[in-house]
Tab-separated table of C-alpha atoms and ligand atoms in Angstrom:
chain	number	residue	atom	x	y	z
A	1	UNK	CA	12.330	8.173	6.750
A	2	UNK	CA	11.820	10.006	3.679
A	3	UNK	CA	8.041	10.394	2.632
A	4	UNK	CA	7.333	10.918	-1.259
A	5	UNK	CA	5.285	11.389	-4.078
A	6	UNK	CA	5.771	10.079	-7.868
A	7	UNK	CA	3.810	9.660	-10.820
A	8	UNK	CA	4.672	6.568	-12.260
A	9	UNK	CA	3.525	2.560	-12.894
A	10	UNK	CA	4.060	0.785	-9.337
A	11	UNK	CA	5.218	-2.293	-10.567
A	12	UNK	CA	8.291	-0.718	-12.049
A	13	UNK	CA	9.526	0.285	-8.515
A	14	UNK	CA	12.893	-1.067	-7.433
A	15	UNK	CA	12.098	-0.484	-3.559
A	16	UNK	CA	11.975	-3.893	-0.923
A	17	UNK	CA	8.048	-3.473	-1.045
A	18	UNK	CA	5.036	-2.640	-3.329
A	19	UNK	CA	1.780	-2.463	-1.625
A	20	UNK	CA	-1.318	-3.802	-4.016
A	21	UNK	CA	-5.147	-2.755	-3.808
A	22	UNK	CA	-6.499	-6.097	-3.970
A	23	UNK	CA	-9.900	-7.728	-2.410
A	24	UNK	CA	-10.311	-9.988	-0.295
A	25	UNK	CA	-10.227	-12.728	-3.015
A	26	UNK	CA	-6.755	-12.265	-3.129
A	27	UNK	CA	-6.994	-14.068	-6.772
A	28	UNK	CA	-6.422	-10.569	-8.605
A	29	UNK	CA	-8.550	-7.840	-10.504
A	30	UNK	CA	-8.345	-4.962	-12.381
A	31	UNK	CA	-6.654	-1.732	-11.770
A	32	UNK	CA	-3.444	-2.003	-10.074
A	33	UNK	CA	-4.091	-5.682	-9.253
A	34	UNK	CA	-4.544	-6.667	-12.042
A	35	UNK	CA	-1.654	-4.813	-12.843
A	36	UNK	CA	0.846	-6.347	-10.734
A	37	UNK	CA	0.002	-9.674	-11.467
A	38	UNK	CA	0.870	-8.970	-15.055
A	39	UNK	CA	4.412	-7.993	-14.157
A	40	UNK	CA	4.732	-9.849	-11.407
A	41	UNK	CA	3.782	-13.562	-13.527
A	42	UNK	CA	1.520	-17.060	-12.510
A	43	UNK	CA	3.669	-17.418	-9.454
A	44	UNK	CA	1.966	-14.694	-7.631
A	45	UNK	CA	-1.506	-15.892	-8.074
A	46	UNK	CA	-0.180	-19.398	-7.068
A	47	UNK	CA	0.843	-17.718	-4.125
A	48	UNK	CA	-2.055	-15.918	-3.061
A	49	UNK	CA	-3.919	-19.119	-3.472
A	50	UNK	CA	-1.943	-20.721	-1.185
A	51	UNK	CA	-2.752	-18.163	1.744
A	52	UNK	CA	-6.292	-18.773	1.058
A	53	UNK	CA	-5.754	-21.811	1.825
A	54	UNK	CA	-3.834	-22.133	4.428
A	55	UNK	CA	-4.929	-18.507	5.894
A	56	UNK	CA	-7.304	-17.180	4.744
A	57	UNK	CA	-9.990	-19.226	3.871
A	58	UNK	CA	-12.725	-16.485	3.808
A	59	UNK	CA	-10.675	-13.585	2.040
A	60	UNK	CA	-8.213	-11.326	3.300
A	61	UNK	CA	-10.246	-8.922	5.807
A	62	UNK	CA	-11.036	-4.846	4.847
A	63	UNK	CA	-7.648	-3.183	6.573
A	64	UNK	CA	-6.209	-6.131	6.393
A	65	UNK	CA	-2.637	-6.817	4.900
A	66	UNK	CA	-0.512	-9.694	4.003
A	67	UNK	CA	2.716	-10.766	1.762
A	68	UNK	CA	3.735	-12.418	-0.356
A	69	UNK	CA	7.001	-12.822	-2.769
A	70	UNK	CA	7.295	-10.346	-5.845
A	71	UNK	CA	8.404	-13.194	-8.281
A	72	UNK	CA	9.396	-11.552	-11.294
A	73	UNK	CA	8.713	-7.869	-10.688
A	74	UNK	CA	11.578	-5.719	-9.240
A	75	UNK	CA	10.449	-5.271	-5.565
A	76	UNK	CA	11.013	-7.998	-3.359
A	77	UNK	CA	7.666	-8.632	-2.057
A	78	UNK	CA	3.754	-7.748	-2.665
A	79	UNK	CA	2.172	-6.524	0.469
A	80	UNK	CA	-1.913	-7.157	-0.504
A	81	UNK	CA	-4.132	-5.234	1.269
A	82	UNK	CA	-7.867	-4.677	0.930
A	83	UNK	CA	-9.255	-1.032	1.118
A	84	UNK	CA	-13.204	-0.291	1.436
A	85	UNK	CA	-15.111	0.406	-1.131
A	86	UNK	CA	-17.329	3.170	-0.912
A	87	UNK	CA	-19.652	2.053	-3.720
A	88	UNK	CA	-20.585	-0.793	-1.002
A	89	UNK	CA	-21.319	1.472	1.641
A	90	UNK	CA	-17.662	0.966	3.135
A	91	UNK	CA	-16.804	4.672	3.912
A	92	UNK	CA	-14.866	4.507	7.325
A	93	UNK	CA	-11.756	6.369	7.383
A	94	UNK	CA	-10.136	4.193	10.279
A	95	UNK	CA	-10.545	0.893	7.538
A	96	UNK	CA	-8.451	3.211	4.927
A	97	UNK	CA	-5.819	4.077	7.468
A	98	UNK	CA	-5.676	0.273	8.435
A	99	UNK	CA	-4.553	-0.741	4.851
A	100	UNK	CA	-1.863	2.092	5.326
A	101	UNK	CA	-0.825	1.302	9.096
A	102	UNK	CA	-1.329	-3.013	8.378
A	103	UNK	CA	1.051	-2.874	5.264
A	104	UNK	CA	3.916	-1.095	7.168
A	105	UNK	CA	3.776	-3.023	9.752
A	106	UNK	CA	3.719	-6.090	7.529
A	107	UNK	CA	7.020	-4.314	5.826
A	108	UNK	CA	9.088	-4.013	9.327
A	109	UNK	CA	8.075	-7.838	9.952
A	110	UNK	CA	10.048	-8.674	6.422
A	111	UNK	CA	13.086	-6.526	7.211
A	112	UNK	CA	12.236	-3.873	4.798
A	113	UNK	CA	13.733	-0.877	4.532
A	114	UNK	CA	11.710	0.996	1.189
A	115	UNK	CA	7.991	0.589	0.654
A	116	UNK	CA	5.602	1.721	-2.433
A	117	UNK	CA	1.544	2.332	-2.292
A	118	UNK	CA	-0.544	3.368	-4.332
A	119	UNK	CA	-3.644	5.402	-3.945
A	120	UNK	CA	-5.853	2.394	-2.235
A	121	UNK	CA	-9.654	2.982	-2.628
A	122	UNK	CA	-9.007	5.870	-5.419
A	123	UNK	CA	-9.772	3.768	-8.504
A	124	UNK	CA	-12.985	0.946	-8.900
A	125	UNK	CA	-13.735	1.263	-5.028
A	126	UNK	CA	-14.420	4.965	-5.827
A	127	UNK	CA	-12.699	6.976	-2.764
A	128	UNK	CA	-12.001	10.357	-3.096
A	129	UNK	CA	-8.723	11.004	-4.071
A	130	UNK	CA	-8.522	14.054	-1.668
A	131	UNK	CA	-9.526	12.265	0.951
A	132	UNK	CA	-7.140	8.918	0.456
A	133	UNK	CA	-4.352	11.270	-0.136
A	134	UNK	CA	-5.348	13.072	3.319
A	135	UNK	CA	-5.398	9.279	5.021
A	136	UNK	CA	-2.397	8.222	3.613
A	137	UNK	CA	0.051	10.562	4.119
A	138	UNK	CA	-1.368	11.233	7.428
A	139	UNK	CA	-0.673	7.780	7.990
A	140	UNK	CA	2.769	7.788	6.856
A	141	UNK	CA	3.535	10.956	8.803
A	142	UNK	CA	1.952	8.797	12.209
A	143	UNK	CA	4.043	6.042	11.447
A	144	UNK	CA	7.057	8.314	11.373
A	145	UNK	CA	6.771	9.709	14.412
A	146	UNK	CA	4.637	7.260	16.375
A	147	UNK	CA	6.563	4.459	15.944
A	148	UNK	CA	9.358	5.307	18.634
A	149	UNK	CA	8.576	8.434	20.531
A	150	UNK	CA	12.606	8.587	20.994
A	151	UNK	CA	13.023	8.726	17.582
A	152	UNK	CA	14.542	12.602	15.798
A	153	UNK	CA	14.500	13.284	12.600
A	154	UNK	CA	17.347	13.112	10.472
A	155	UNK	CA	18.213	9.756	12.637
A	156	UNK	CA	17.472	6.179	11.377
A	157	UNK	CA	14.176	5.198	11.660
A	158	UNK	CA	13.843	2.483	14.702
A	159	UNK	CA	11.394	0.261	12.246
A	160	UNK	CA	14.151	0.658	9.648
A	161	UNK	CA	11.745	1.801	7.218
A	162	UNK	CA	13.689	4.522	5.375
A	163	UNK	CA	11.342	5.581	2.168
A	164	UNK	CA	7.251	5.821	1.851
A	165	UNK	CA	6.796	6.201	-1.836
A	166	UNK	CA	3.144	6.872	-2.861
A	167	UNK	CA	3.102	6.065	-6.942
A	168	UNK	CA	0.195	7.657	-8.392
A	169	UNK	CA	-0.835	6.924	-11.799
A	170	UNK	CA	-2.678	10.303	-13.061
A	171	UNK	CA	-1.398	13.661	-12.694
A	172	UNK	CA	-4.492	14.315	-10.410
A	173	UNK	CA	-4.062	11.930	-8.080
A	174	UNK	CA	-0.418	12.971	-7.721
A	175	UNK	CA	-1.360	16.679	-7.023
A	176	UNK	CA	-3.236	15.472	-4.247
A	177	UNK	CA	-0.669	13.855	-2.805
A	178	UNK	CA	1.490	16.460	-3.376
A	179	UNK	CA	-0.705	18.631	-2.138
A	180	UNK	CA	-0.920	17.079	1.356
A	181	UNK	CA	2.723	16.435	1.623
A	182	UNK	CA	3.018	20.085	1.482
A	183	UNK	CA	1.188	20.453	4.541
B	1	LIG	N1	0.532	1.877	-10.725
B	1	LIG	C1	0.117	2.792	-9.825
B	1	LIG	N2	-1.197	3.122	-9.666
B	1	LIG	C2	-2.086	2.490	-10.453
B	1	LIG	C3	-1.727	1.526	-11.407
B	1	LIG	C4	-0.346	1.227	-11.536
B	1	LIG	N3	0.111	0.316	-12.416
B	1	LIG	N4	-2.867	1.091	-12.023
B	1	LIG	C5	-3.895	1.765	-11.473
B	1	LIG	N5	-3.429	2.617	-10.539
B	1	LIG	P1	-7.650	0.446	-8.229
B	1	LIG	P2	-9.062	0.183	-5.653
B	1	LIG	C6	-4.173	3.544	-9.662
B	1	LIG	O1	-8.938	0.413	-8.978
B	1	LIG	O2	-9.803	1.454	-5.892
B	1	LIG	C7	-9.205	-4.157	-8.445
B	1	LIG	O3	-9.975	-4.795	-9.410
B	1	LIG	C8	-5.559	3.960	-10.061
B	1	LIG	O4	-5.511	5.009	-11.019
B	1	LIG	O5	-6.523	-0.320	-8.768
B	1	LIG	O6	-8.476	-0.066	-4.298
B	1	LIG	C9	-8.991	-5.007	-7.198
B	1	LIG	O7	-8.919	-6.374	-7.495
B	1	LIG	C10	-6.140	4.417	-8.729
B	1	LIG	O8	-5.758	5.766	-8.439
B	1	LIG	O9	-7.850	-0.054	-6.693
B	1	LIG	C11	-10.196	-4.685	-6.382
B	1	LIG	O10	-11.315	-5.472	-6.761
B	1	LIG	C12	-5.451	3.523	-7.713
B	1	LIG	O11	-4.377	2.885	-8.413
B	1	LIG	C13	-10.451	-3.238	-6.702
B	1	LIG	O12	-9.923	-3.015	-8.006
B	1	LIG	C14	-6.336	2.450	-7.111
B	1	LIG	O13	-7.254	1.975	-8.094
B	1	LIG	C15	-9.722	-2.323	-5.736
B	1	LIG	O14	-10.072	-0.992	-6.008
């Protein structure tokens, strides 16, 4: 499993998943939400109505994750999770690492093998981009290894997750990643 860092617009990622920042509203927002559902067209706020509906009738919990199809952007499906947001007092590390940790999992369950985050938490929800950057490769790096303690590198990954792309809009938030991938 490769782990990487871009700079770059998500929702121009050919890879089997993109992972959104949304709320737990799941009917879309600014920043990268509102960003994907741009690209992505009316079908994927149809579909996020739909699982709050049928799922989630209260909002998609903090940490939580859940998919749904990519409709007309090149990925194959949106994996919507919900990071805390510090302005609200939300400031637990372990809820950050959930959004990480939930969406891969989420990934394996649709068969796919390349997934793309942004930095969750970094932009309205006012995280430190150090510190998400810290989480989420640390997260990545966790999955990597944890996820089948048979499991060498330089072998197939037993999830079948082969590529962790974090897309970072600004050059600073790309540093950081960079940064802790150098680690
Ligand atoms: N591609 C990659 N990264 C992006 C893009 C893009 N197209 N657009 C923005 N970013 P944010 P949050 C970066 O605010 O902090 C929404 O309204 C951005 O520079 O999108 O989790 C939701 O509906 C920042 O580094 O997400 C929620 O209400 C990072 O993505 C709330 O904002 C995350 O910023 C979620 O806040």
């Amino acid at each position: 499993m490769r782990i990487e860092a871009v700079q770059g617009d998500i929702t121009t990622q050919d890879v089997d998943v993109i992972v959104n920042a949304a709320n737990s509203s799941l009917l879309g927002g600014g920043g990268v939400d509102g960003a994907i559902h741009r690209a992505a067209g009316p079908g994927l706020l149809d579909a996020c109505r739909e699982l709050r509906r049928t799922t989630y009738p209260d909002g998609l919990p903090v940490g939580s994750s859940v998919a749904t199809p990519a409709f007309d952007l090149p990925a194959r499906w949106v994996v919507h999770t919900v990071g805390p947001n510090w302005h609200a007092g939300e400031r637990s590390g372990s809820m950050l690492l959930s959004c990480f940790v939930t969406a891969l999992e989420v990934a394996v369950e649709l068969g796919a093998t390349s997934v793309a985050f942004p930095a969750v938490s970094a932009g309205a929800y006012g995280w430190d981009v150090d510190e998400v950057a810290r989480i989420a490769v640390g997260a990545a790096r966790a999955w990597e290894t944890g996820a089948d303690s048979s499991w060498e590198p330089d072998h197939p990954h037993p999830t079948g997750i082969v590529l962790a792309r974090f897309v970072l809009f600004s050059p600073q938030a790309l540093a950081a990643f960079e940064h802790q991938l150098a680690r």
